[in-house]
PDB file of C-alpha atoms in Angstrom:
ATOM      1  CA  MET A   1       0.052  -0.138   0.127  1.00 48.00           C
ATOM      2  CA  ARG A   2       1.268   3.512  -0.787  1.00 51.00           C
ATOM      3  CA  MET A   3       1.196   6.162   1.817  1.00 53.00           C
ATOM      4  CA  GLN A   4       0.428   9.616   0.564  1.00 55.00           C
ATOM      5  CA  ASN A   5       2.326  12.462   1.045  1.00 56.00           C
ATOM      6  CA  ALA A   6       1.568  14.451   4.398  1.00 54.00           C
ATOM      7  CA  ALA A   7       2.462  17.580   3.322  1.00 59.00           C
ATOM      8  CA  ALA A   8      -0.339  18.458   0.552  1.00 62.00           C
ATOM      9  CA  ARG A   9      -0.321  21.485  -1.727  1.00 68.00           C
ATOM     10  CA  PRO A  10      -2.511  24.159   0.249  1.00 73.00           C
ATOM     11  CA  PHE A  11      -5.378  25.405  -2.286  1.00 74.00           C
ATOM     12  CA  ASP A  12      -4.495  28.698  -3.683  1.00 80.00           C
ATOM     13  CA  ILE A  13      -7.908  30.597  -4.706  1.00 83.00           C
ATOM     14  CA  SER A  14      -5.903  33.530  -6.521  1.00 83.00           C
ATOM     15  CA  GLN A  15      -5.167  30.448  -8.816  1.00 83.00           C
ATOM     16  CA  VAL A  16      -8.361  29.910  -9.658  1.00 82.00           C
ATOM     17  CA  GLU A  17      -9.418  33.237 -10.172  1.00 83.00           C
ATOM     18  CA  GLY A  18      -6.262  33.613 -12.297  1.00 83.00           C
ATOM     19  CA  ASP A  19      -7.571  30.518 -14.663  1.00 82.00           C
ATOM     20  CA  ILE A  20     -10.741  32.037 -14.826  1.00 81.00           C
ATOM     21  CA  ARG A  21     -10.085  35.618 -16.116  1.00 80.00           C
ATOM     22  CA  GLU A  22      -8.081  33.516 -18.644  1.00 82.00           C
ATOM     23  CA  ALA A  23     -10.810  31.687 -20.005  1.00 77.00           C
ATOM     24  CA  VAL A  24     -13.180  34.593 -20.102  1.00 72.00           C
ATOM     25  CA  HIS A  25     -10.574  36.751 -21.789  1.00 74.00           C
ATOM     26  CA  GLN A  26     -10.144  34.391 -24.414  1.00 77.00           C
ATOM     27  CA  ARG A  27     -13.665  33.798 -25.689  1.00 70.00           C
ATOM     28  CA  PRO A  28     -15.983  36.459 -25.786  1.00 67.00           C
ATOM     29  CA  PRO A  29     -19.261  36.114 -24.135  1.00 64.00           C
ATOM     30  CA  HIS A  30     -21.836  35.077 -27.002  1.00 72.00           C
ATOM     31  CA  ILE A  31     -24.790  37.010 -26.042  1.00 75.00           C
ATOM     32  CA  GLN A  32     -27.841  35.941 -27.825  1.00 78.00           C
ATOM     33  CA  ALA A  33     -31.316  37.751 -27.243  1.00 78.00           C
ATOM     34  CA  VAL A  34     -33.960  35.057 -26.280  1.00 80.00           C
ATOM     35  CA  VAL A  35     -37.324  36.210 -28.672  1.00 82.00           C
ATOM     36  CA  PRO A  36     -40.469  34.481 -26.686  1.00 82.00           C
ATOM     37  CA  PRO A  37     -42.404  32.444 -29.310  1.00 83.00           C
ATOM     38  CA  PRO A  38     -45.198  33.665 -30.619  1.00 86.00           C
ATOM     39  CA  ARG A  39     -48.577  33.769 -28.386  1.00 83.00           C
ATOM     40  CA  THR A  40     -51.178  32.033 -30.407  1.00 80.00           C
ATOM     41  CA  PRO A  41     -54.485  33.601 -30.038  1.00 80.00           C
ATOM     42  CA  THR A  42     -56.626  31.380 -28.089  1.00 77.00           C
ATOM     43  CA  PRO A  43     -59.203  29.888 -30.105  1.00 79.00           C
ATOM     44  CA  PRO A  44     -63.157  31.035 -29.286  1.00 83.00           C
ATOM     45  CA  VAL A  45     -65.333  29.285 -27.041  1.00 86.00           C
ATOM     46  CA  PRO A  46     -67.483  26.588 -29.029  1.00 89.00           C
ATOM     47  CA  GLU A  47     -70.837  28.384 -29.985  1.00 89.00           C
ATOM     48  CA  TYR A  48     -72.751  25.963 -27.986  1.00 89.00           C
ATOM     49  CA  VAL A  49     -71.528  27.956 -24.648  1.00 92.00           C
ATOM     50  CA  SER A  50     -71.483  31.473 -23.722  1.00 90.00           C
ATOM     51  CA  HIS A  51     -70.361  33.303 -20.565  1.00 88.00           C
ATOM     52  CA  ARG A  52     -72.789  34.172 -17.926  1.00 90.00           C
ATOM     53  CA  ASP A  53     -72.421  37.740 -16.662  1.00 91.00           C
ATOM     54  CA  ASP A  54     -72.047  36.652 -12.461  1.00 94.00           C
ATOM     55  CA  VAL A  55     -69.200  34.801 -13.687  1.00 92.00           C
ATOM     56  CA  THR A  56     -65.367  35.637 -12.105  1.00 94.00           C
ATOM     57  CA  GLU A  57     -62.402  36.144 -14.458  1.00 92.00           C
ATOM     58  CA  ILE A  58     -61.125  32.910 -12.823  1.00 95.00           C
ATOM     59  CA  GLY A  59     -64.112  31.222 -13.291  1.00 94.00           C
ATOM     60  CA  ARG A  60     -64.480  32.639 -16.720  1.00 92.00           C
ATOM     61  CA  LEU A  61     -60.744  31.279 -17.861  1.00 92.00           C
ATOM     62  CA  SER A  62     -61.287  28.053 -16.102  1.00 94.00           C
ATOM     63  CA  ALA A  63     -64.919  27.209 -17.727  1.00 94.00           C
ATOM     64  CA  GLU A  64     -63.233  28.256 -21.344  1.00 93.00           C
ATOM     65  CA  ALA A  65     -59.960  25.726 -20.357  1.00 93.00           C
ATOM     66  CA  ILE A  66     -62.540  23.049 -19.696  1.00 95.00           C
ATOM     67  CA  VAL A  67     -64.620  23.752 -22.812  1.00 95.00           C
ATOM     68  CA  ARG A  68     -62.145  23.629 -24.954  1.00 93.00           C
ATOM     69  CA  GLU A  69     -61.076  20.472 -24.067  1.00 93.00           C
ATOM     70  CA  TYR A  70     -64.038  19.100 -24.119  1.00 95.00           C
ATOM     71  CA  GLU A  71     -64.327  20.368 -28.005  1.00 94.00           C
ATOM     72  CA  VAL A  72     -61.085  18.601 -28.661  1.00 93.00           C
ATOM     73  CA  THR A  73     -61.866  15.546 -27.348  1.00 95.00           C
ATOM     74  CA  ALA A  74     -65.902  15.777 -29.262  1.00 95.00           C
ATOM     75  CA  LYS A  75     -63.667  16.575 -32.449  1.00 94.00           C
ATOM     76  CA  GLU A  76     -61.487  13.490 -32.091  1.00 95.00           C
ATOM     77  CA  ILE A  77     -64.733  11.395 -31.004  1.00 96.00           C
ATOM     78  CA  GLU A  78     -66.116  12.340 -34.405  1.00 96.00           C
ATOM     79  CA  ALA A  79     -62.694  11.632 -36.294  1.00 96.00           C
ATOM     80  CA  LEU A  80     -63.206   8.187 -34.849  1.00 96.00           C
ATOM     81  CA  GLY A  81     -66.755   8.127 -36.502  1.00 95.00           C
ATOM     82  CA  GLU A  82     -64.995   8.971 -39.871  1.00 95.00           C
ATOM     83  CA  VAL A  83     -62.819   5.799 -39.483  1.00 95.00           C
ATOM     84  CA  VAL A  84     -65.791   3.705 -38.156  1.00 96.00           C
ATOM     85  CA  ARG A  85     -68.013   4.782 -41.154  1.00 96.00           C
ATOM     86  CA  ASP A  86     -65.171   4.271 -43.380  1.00 96.00           C
ATOM     87  CA  MET A  87     -64.603   0.405 -41.972  1.00 96.00           C
ATOM     88  CA  MET A  88     -68.755   0.154 -42.601  1.00 97.00           C
ATOM     89  CA  GLN A  89     -68.522   1.240 -45.901  1.00 96.00           C
ATOM     90  CA  ARG A  90     -65.791  -1.349 -46.452  1.00 96.00           C
ATOM     91  CA  CYS A  91     -68.465  -3.725 -44.965  1.00 96.00           C
ATOM     92  CA  GLU A  92     -70.838  -2.888 -47.252  1.00 96.00           C
ATOM     93  CA  GLN A  93     -68.481  -3.283 -50.156  1.00 96.00           C
ATOM     94  CA  LEU A  94     -67.369  -7.217 -48.584  1.00 96.00           C
ATOM     95  CA  THR A  95     -71.188  -7.941 -48.433  1.00 96.00           C
ATOM     96  CA  THR A  96     -72.329  -6.850 -51.566  1.00 96.00           C
ATOM     97  CA  SER A  97     -69.261  -8.689 -53.171  1.00 96.00           C
ATOM     98  CA  ALA A  98     -69.977 -12.123 -50.852  1.00 96.00           C
ATOM     99  CA  THR A  99     -73.413 -11.804 -52.118  1.00 96.00           C
ATOM    100  CA  PHE A 100     -72.052 -12.130 -55.657  1.00 96.00           C
ATOM    101  CA  MET A 101     -70.078 -14.728 -54.356  1.00 97.00           C
ATOM    102  CA  LEU A 102     -72.874 -16.548 -52.815  1.00 96.00           C
ATOM    103  CA  LYS A 103     -74.789 -16.531 -56.168  1.00 96.00           C
ATOM    104  CA  ASP A 104     -72.198 -18.030 -58.144  1.00 97.00           C
ATOM    105  CA  ILE A 105     -71.523 -20.519 -55.675  1.00 97.00           C
ATOM    106  CA  LYS A 106     -75.103 -21.231 -55.825  1.00 97.00           C
ATOM    107  CA  THR A 107     -74.979 -21.691 -59.472  1.00 97.00           C
ATOM    108  CA  THR A 108     -72.320 -23.819 -59.337  1.00 97.00           C
ATOM    109  CA  ALA A 109     -73.693 -25.975 -57.498  1.00 97.00           C
ATOM    110  CA  LEU A 110     -76.659 -26.442 -59.631  1.00 97.00           C
ATOM    111  CA  ASN A 111     -74.636 -26.468 -62.467  1.00 97.00           C
ATOM    112  CA  TYR A 112     -72.820 -29.486 -60.539  1.00 97.00           C
ATOM    113  CA  ARG A 113     -75.657 -31.449 -59.930  1.00 97.00           C
ATOM    114  CA  LYS A 114     -77.032 -30.961 -63.498  1.00 97.00           C
ATOM    115  CA  GLU A 115     -73.840 -32.280 -64.867  1.00 97.00           C
ATOM    116  CA  GLY A 116     -74.217 -35.101 -62.119  1.00 96.00           C
ATOM    117  CA  LYS A 117     -77.788 -36.244 -63.421  1.00 97.00           C
ATOM    118  CA  ARG A 118     -76.261 -35.792 -67.125  1.00 96.00           C
ATOM    119  CA  ILE A 119     -74.005 -38.587 -66.278  1.00 96.00           C
ATOM    120  CA  PHE A 120     -75.996 -40.694 -64.115  1.00 96.00           C
ATOM    121  CA  ASN A 121     -78.551 -40.661 -66.923  1.00 95.00           C
ATOM    122  CA  GLU A 122     -75.669 -41.533 -69.747  1.00 94.00           C
ATOM    123  CA  ILE A 123     -74.069 -44.280 -67.612  1.00 94.00           C
ATOM    124  CA  GLU A 124     -77.663 -46.098 -66.674  1.00 93.00           C
ATOM    125  CA  SER A 125     -78.542 -45.761 -70.331  1.00 92.00           C
ATOM    126  CA  CYS A 126     -75.014 -47.140 -71.531  1.00 93.00           C
ATOM    127  CA  SER A 127     -75.391 -49.960 -69.274  1.00 92.00           C
ATOM    128  CA  SER A 128     -78.921 -50.530 -70.366  1.00 90.00           C
ATOM    129  CA  ALA A 129     -77.645 -50.675 -74.200  1.00 90.00           C
ATOM    130  CA  THR A 130     -74.832 -52.765 -73.153  1.00 93.00           C
ATOM    131  CA  ASP A 131     -77.165 -55.126 -71.250  1.00 91.00           C
ATOM    132  CA  GLU A 132     -79.565 -55.328 -74.504  1.00 92.00           C
ATOM    133  CA  VAL A 133     -76.396 -55.616 -76.756  1.00 93.00           C
ATOM    134  CA  ARG A 134     -75.073 -58.663 -74.252  1.00 93.00           C
ATOM    135  CA  GLN A 135     -78.785 -60.212 -74.276  1.00 93.00           C
ATOM    136  CA  LEU A 136     -78.722 -59.930 -78.496  1.00 93.00           C
ATOM    137  CA  CYS A 137     -75.502 -61.234 -78.734  1.00 93.00           C
ATOM    138  CA  GLU A 138     -76.402 -64.284 -76.375  1.00 93.00           C
ATOM    139  CA  SER A 139     -79.636 -64.743 -78.194  1.00 92.00           C
ATOM    140  CA  PHE A 140     -78.014 -64.456 -81.268  1.00 90.00           C
ATOM    141  CA  ARG A 141     -74.995 -67.137 -80.170  1.00 90.00           C
ATOM    142  CA  ASP A 142     -78.074 -69.451 -78.912  1.00 89.00           C
ATOM    143  CA  LYS A 143     -79.548 -69.246 -83.043  1.00 88.00           C
ATOM    144  CA  ILE A 144     -76.189 -69.742 -84.228  1.00 89.00           C
ATOM    145  CA  ALA A 145     -75.491 -73.075 -81.470  1.00 84.00           C
ATOM    146  CA  THR A 146     -78.878 -74.691 -82.419  1.00 86.00           C
ATOM    147  CA  LYS A 147     -78.833 -74.188 -86.386  1.00 82.00           C
ATOM    148  CA  ILE A 148     -75.000 -76.216 -85.920  1.00 79.00           C
ATOM    149  CA  GLY A 149     -76.541 -78.555 -83.694  1.00 69.00           C
ATOM    150  CA  GLU A 150     -74.206 -77.723 -80.382  1.00 61.00           C
ATOM    151  CA  PRO A 151     -75.707 -77.664 -77.199  1.00 60.00           C
ATOM    152  CA  VAL A 152     -76.171 -74.573 -75.381  1.00 56.00           C
ATOM    153  CA  THR A 153     -73.985 -73.463 -72.643  1.00 59.00           C
TER     154      THR A 153
END
């Protein structure tokens, strides 16, 4: 462990003042005028309210501030209503589109049923024709076999 020197240098305030003076003289002060931002006029109170005659200035200002906040909030609510209106229009468009899709689906299903019925009837018709041809062939074979004298098997 290292021992600290017991004889520390005394603090010299004149040294500090000299350092400050030197720093100030090296750099001239930069002074800039502070221009307050322009005051925006307060908007008038909404048309749906009016001041009473017997209200103090503090009551008047407080009431104006509160009604302005309510008015800003009411306008935000109305803006939300516009968003809901847009959503509603999109829903109506989707409903209209879905209605046309549903009609197409029903028409397609009906056409499939008609085609199924047509193929059903064609298969049965082919089956009947095939059976008739088979019976004719057997009958013809039997006639040929009896003329030749062969037993029918």
